Short mmCIF file of C-alpha atoms in Angstrom, two decimals:
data_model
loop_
_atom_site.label_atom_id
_atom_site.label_comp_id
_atom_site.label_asym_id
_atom_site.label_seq_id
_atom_site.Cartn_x
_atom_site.Cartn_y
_atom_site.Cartn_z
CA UNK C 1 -14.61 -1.27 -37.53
CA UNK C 2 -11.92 -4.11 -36.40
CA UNK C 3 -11.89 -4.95 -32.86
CA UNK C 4 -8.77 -6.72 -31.35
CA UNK C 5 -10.69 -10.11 -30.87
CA UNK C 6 -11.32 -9.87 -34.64
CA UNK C 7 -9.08 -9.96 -37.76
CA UNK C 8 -9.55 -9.20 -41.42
CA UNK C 9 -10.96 -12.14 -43.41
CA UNK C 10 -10.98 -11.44 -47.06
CA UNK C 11 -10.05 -14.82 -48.01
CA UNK C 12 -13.23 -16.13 -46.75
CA UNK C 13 -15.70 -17.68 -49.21
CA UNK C 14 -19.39 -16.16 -49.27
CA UNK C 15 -20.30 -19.71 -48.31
CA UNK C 16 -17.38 -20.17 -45.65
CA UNK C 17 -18.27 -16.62 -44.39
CA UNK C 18 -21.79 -17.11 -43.82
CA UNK C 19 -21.25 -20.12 -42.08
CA UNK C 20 -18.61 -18.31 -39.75
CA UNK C 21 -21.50 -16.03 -39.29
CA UNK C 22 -24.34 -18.80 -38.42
CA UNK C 23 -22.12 -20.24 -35.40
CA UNK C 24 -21.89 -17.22 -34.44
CA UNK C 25 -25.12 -16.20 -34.34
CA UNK C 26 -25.84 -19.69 -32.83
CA UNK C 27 -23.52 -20.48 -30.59
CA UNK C 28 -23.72 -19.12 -26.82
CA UNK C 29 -20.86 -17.00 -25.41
CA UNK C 30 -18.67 -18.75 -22.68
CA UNK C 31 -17.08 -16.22 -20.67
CA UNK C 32 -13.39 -16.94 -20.10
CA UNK C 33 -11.42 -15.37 -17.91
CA UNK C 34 -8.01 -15.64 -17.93
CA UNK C 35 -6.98 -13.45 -14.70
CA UNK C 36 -8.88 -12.46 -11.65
CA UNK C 37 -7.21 -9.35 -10.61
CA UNK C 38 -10.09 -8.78 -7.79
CA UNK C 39 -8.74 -7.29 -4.29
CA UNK C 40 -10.50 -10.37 -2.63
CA UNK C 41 -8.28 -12.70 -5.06
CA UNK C 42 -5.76 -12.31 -3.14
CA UNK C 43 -4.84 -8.71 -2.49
CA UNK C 44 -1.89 -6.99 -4.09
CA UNK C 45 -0.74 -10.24 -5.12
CA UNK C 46 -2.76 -10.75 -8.14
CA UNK C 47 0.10 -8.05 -9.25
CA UNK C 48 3.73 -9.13 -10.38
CA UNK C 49 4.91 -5.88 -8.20
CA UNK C 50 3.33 -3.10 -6.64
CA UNK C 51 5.64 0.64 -7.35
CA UNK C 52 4.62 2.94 -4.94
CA UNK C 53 7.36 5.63 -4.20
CA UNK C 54 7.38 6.82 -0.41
CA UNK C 55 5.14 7.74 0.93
CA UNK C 56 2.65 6.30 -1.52
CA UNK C 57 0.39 3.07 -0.88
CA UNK C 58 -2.24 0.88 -1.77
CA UNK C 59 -5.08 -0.04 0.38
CA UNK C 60 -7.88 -2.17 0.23
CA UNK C 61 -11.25 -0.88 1.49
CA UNK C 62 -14.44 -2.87 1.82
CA UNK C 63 -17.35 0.05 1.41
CA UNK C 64 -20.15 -2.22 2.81
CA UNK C 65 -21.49 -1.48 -1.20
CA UNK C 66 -21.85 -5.35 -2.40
CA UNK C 67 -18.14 -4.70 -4.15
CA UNK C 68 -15.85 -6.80 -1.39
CA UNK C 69 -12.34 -5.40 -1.47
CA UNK C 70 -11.12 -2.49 -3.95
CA UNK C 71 -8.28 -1.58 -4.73
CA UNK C 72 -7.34 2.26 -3.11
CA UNK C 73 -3.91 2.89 -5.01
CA UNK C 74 -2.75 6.47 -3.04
CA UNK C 75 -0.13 8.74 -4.62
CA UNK C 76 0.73 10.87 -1.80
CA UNK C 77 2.08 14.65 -1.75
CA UNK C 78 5.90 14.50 -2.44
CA UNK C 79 5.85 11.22 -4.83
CA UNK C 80 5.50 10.44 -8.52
CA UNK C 81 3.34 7.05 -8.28
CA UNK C 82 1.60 4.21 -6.95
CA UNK C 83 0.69 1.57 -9.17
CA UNK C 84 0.10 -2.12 -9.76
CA UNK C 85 2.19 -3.38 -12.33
CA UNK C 86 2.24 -6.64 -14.49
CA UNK C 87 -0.15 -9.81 -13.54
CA UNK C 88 1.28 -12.60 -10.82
CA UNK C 89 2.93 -15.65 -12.83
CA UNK C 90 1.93 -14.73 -16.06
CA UNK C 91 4.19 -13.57 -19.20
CA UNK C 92 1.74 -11.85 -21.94
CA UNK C 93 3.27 -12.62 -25.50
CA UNK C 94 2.40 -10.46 -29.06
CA UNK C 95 0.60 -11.95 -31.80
CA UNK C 96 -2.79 -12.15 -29.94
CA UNK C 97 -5.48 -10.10 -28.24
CA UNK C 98 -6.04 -8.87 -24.77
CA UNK C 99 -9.28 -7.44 -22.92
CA UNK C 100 -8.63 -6.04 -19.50
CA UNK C 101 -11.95 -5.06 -17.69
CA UNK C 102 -12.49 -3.20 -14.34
CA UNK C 103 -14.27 -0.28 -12.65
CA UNK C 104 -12.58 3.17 -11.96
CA UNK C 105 -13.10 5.82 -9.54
CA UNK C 106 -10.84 8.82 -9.02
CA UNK C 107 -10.54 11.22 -5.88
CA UNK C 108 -10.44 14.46 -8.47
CA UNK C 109 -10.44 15.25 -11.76
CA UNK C 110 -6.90 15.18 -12.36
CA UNK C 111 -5.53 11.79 -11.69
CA UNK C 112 -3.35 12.00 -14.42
CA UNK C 113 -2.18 8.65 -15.70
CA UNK C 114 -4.67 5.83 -14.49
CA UNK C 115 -3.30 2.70 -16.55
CA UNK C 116 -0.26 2.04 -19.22
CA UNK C 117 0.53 -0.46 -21.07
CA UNK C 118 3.90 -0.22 -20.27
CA UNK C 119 6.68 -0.95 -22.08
CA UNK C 120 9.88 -3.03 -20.70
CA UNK C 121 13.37 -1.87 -20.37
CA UNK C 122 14.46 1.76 -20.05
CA UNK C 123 15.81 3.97 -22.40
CA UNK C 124 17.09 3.23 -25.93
CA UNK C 125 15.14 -0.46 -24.42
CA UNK C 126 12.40 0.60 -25.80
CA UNK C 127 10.41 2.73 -28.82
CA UNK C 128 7.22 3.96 -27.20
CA UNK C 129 7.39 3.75 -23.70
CA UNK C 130 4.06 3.03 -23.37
CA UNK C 131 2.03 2.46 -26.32
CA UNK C 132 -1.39 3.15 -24.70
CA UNK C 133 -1.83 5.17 -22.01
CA UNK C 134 -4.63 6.80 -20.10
CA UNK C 135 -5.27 9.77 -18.17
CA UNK C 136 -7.83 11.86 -15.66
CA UNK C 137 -7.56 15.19 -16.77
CA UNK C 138 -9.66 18.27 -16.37
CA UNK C 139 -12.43 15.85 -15.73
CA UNK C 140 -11.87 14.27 -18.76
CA UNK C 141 -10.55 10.51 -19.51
CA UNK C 142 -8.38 11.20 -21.95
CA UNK C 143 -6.56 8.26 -24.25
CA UNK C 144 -3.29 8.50 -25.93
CA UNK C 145 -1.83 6.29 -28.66
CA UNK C 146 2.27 6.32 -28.29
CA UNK C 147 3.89 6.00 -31.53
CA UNK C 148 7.99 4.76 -32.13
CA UNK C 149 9.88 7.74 -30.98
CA UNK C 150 7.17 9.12 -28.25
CA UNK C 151 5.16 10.59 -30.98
CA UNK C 152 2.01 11.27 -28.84
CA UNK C 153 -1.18 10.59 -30.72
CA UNK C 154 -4.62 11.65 -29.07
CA UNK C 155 -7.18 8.55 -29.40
CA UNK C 156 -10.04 9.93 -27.85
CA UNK C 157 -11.40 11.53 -24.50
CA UNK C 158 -15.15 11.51 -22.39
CA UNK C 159 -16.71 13.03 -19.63
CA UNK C 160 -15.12 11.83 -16.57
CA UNK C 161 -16.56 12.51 -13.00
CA UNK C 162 -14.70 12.06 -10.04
CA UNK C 163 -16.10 9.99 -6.73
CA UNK C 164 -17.80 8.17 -9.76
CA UNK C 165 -17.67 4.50 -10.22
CA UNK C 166 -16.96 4.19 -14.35
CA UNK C 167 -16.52 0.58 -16.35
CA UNK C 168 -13.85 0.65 -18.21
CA UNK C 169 -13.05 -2.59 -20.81
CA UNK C 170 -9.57 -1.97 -23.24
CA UNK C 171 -9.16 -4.22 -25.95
CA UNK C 172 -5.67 -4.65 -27.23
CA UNK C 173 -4.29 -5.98 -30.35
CA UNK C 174 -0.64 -6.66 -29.11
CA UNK C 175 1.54 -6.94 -32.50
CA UNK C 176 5.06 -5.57 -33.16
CA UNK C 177 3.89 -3.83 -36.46
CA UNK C 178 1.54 -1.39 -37.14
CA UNK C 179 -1.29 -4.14 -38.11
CA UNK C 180 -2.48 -3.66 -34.27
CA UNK C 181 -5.12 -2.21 -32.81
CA UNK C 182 -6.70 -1.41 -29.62
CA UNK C 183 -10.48 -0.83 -28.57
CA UNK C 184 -11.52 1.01 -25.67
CA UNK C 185 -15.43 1.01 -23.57
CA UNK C 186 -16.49 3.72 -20.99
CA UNK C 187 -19.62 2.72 -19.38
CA UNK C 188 -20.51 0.97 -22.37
CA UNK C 189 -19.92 3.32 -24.91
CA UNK C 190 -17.21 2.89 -27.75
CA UNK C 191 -14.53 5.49 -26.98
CA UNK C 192 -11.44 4.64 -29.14
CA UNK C 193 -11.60 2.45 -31.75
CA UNK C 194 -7.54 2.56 -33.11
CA UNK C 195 -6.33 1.17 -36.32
CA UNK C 196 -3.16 0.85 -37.45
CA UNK C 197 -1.00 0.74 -34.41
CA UNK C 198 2.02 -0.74 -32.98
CA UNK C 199 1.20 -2.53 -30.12
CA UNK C 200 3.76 -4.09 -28.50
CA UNK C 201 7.35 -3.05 -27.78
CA UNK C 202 11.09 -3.92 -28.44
CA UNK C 203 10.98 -6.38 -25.27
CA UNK C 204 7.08 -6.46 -24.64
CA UNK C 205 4.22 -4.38 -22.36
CA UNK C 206 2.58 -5.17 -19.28
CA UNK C 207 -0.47 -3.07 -17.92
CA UNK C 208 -0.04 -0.86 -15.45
CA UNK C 209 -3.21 0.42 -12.66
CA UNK C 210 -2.70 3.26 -10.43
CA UNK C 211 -1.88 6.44 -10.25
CA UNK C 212 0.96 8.44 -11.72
CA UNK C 213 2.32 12.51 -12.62
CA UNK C 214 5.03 14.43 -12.46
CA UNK C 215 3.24 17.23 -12.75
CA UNK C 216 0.95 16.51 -9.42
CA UNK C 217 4.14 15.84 -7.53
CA UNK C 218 2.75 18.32 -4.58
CA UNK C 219 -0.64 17.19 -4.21
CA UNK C 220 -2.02 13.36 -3.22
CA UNK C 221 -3.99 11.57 -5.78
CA UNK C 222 -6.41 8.45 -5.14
CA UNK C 223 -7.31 5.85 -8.13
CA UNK C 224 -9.93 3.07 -6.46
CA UNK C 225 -9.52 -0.32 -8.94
CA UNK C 226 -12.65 -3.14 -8.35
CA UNK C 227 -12.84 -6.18 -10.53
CA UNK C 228 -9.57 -6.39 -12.61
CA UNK C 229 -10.22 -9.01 -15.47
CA UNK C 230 -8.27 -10.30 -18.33
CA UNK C 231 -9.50 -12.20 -21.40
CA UNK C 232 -9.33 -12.83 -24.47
CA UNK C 233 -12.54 -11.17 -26.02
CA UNK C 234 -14.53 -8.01 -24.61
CA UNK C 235 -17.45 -10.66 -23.32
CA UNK C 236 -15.13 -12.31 -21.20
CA UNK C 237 -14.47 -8.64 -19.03
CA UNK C 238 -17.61 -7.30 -19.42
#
């Protein structure tokens, strides 16, 4: 099992690998945290844009729970979305790994899309869309590899229970080819665990947090979001 942090080493030495292996073993983890997407880091501006269609919006409740500020993103009756979308100052490139960790909690079992890792451009801009993409529903969490062409691929699905707080950490591979990969946590447990996937886009992906669905158009939708991470390995979100 490859996880996006780690790549195939087959080159390696038995002597060279089990040294790899020793520092490892022997060397403490440093978390490093490359973005602090927490509501108390500054609000909706730890986002490059918030896309919230009238009369959608994103609030930022303090529960009196030890959690500070979360993250209430609100798609009302009579719009498609609210979401956060992209990370303030910061342009993610392929070739490299991504973790993203946060908690989720939905308002009902059918959220529909909770986070993308959306695609730029529009149209023939792109060939997926949104390469990974997760949903909320019929109580499940349900995860979708996109393939070139909008080929949906299912990637895996759990239990999900709404008014539920639920840790979520997504790995992601980002490469152009299908030599990526992406790794996905729920509460701990190993979910998805993709091979062989195209990661990144034509012009590139950003993640997206919120919620989203045509098909819930006529009724409201709630997706709480508490302590957005980004790193480079699943020990720096976790």
């Amino acid at each position: 099992m490859r996880h996006p942090q780690l790549g195939r080493a087959p080159h390696l030495v038995p002597a060279v690998l089990a040294a790899v292996l020793s520092l490892v073993t022997v060397t403490p983890a440093h978390a490093s945290v490359e973005w602090n997407g927490d509501a108390d880091n500054g609000g909706t501006a730890v986002f490059a844009s918030v896309l919230c269609d009238a009369p959608s919006y994103v609030y930022q409740p303090d529960w009196n729970d030890g959690r500070g500020k979360v993250f209430g993103f609100t798609k009302a009756a009579g719009s498609e979305r609210c979401e956060g979308h992209g990370i303030a100052g910061r342009t993610l490139t392929s070739g490299r790994a991504y973790w993203f960790g946060w908690e989720s909690m939905t308002k009902t079992g059918n959220a529909q899309t909770i986070f993308q890792w959306k695609s730029w451009g529009t149209g023939d801009e792109h060939d997926q869309n949104y390469p990974v993409i997760m949903k909320v529903e019929d109580s499940r969490l349900k995860i979708w590899y996109v393939a070139p062409g909008e080929q949906w691929i299912s990637a895996g699905s759990v239990a999900w229970t709404p008014n539920t707080w639920n840790k979520i950490e997504l790995g992601i591979d980002a490469q152009p080819s299908t030599s990526g990969s992406f790794a996905l946590y729920v509460n701990g447990q190993l979910v998805v665990d993709r091979q062989n996937a195209r990661t990144w886009d034509v012009q590139g992906n950003v993640p997206r947090w919120g919620s989203y669905g045509s098909s819930i158009v006529d009724v409201e939708s709630v997706h709480w979001v508490d302590g957005l991470t980004m790193g480079t390995t699943r020990a720096d979100v976790d």
